[in-house]
Amino acid sequence: MNELIFAWIGAVVSVIALICLLSWLWIVYNNDVDKRYNEKRDEKLKEYDDFAKELNRQSDILGCDEWGHWSWEYYNFEKLTKEMIELRKFKKNNEKALAEIGGEDE
């Protein structure tokens, strides 16, 4: 009878040890998966951050809404028009200066 009790206790302890081992392996595996996921997520966030910086840089000239959606509604015609007028004035002044000194525009 004692041998049967010891056999049952041994079986229960073996099952508990097996469950602990499998749990530990599962935790280790999931931590590795989480690390790989976090690395990929960080790479994507960096790409999005770079894209957002580029979009903000371009939005000063072209114009977009606060979410980064390009739209004719937000197109900055006033700024582009002012820049074009300044370029035309510069070109006219340059041509006048060249004409006064007798040079030609290349």
XYZ file of C-alpha atoms in Angstrom:
106
model
C 0.000 0.000 0.000
C 2.844 2.376 0.816
C 4.378 1.689 -2.570
C 1.154 2.713 -4.304
C 1.021 6.001 -2.359
C 4.659 6.739 -3.208
C 3.948 5.965 -6.873
C 0.990 8.396 -6.901
C 3.039 11.099 -5.151
C 5.845 10.578 -7.671
C 3.407 10.818 -10.575
C 1.842 14.033 -9.211
C 5.260 15.611 -8.601
C 6.369 14.615 -12.125
C 3.263 16.178 -13.661
C 3.732 19.377 -11.639
C 7.416 19.528 -12.672
C 6.436 19.023 -16.318
C 3.824 21.793 -16.102
C 6.419 24.141 -14.541
C 8.950 23.328 -17.257
C 6.441 23.897 -20.043
C 5.302 27.169 -18.439
C 8.891 28.366 -18.202
C 9.525 27.485 -21.866
C 6.331 29.276 -22.881
C 7.383 32.430 -20.999
C 10.864 32.382 -22.569
C 9.408 31.908 -26.052
C 6.871 34.723 -25.605
C 9.547 37.106 -24.333
C 11.565 36.418 -27.469
C 8.496 37.007 -29.639
C 7.776 40.245 -27.755
C 11.328 41.456 -28.326
C 11.096 40.781 -32.061
C 7.688 42.482 -32.191
C 9.018 45.516 -30.301
C 11.988 45.799 -32.652
C 9.722 45.734 -35.701
C 7.363 48.230 -34.063
C 10.261 50.579 -33.286
C 11.459 50.386 -36.894
C 7.971 51.236 -38.159
C 7.654 54.118 -35.694
C 10.977 55.509 -36.898
C 9.772 55.283 -40.500
C 6.556 57.087 -39.571
C 8.534 59.709 -37.650
C 10.810 60.315 -40.641
C 7.762 60.549 -42.906
C 6.102 63.025 -40.545
C 9.215 65.211 -40.463
C 9.385 65.236 -44.252
C 5.666 65.986 -44.485
C 5.999 68.902 -42.063
C 8.928 70.235 -44.061
C 6.949 70.092 -47.298
C 3.734 71.440 -45.810
C 5.284 74.889 -45.374
C 5.368 75.295 -49.152
C 2.614 73.059 -50.486
C 0.209 73.032 -47.562
C -1.739 70.243 -45.953
C -4.125 69.790 -43.070
C -3.028 68.965 -39.532
C -3.293 65.207 -40.199
C -0.969 65.338 -43.202
C -3.661 64.872 -45.860
C -2.849 66.644 -49.086
C -5.742 68.689 -50.380
C -6.354 71.556 -52.774
C -8.255 73.177 -49.958
C -5.067 73.526 -47.933
C -2.763 74.273 -50.853
C -0.811 77.392 -49.953
C -1.398 79.471 -53.090
C -0.626 82.753 -51.331
C 2.894 81.713 -50.366
C 3.595 80.239 -53.802
C 2.233 83.369 -55.488
C 4.415 85.642 -53.330
C 7.489 83.568 -54.122
C 6.710 83.660 -57.857
C 6.256 87.443 -57.745
C 9.568 87.842 -55.924
C 11.302 85.635 -58.506
C 9.817 87.678 -61.365
C 10.937 90.934 -59.699
C 14.425 89.494 -59.247
C 14.528 88.391 -62.878
C 13.355 91.823 -64.116
C 15.889 93.609 -61.902
C 18.607 91.253 -63.116
C 17.666 91.888 -66.743
C 17.633 95.681 -66.150
C 21.030 95.543 -64.492
C 22.471 93.480 -67.334
C 20.957 95.850 -69.916
C 22.469 98.882 -68.129
C 25.974 97.433 -68.171
C 25.557 96.064 -71.680
C 25.798 92.393 -70.725
C 23.657 89.548 -71.857
C 21.843 86.994 -69.720
C 23.333 83.545 -70.336
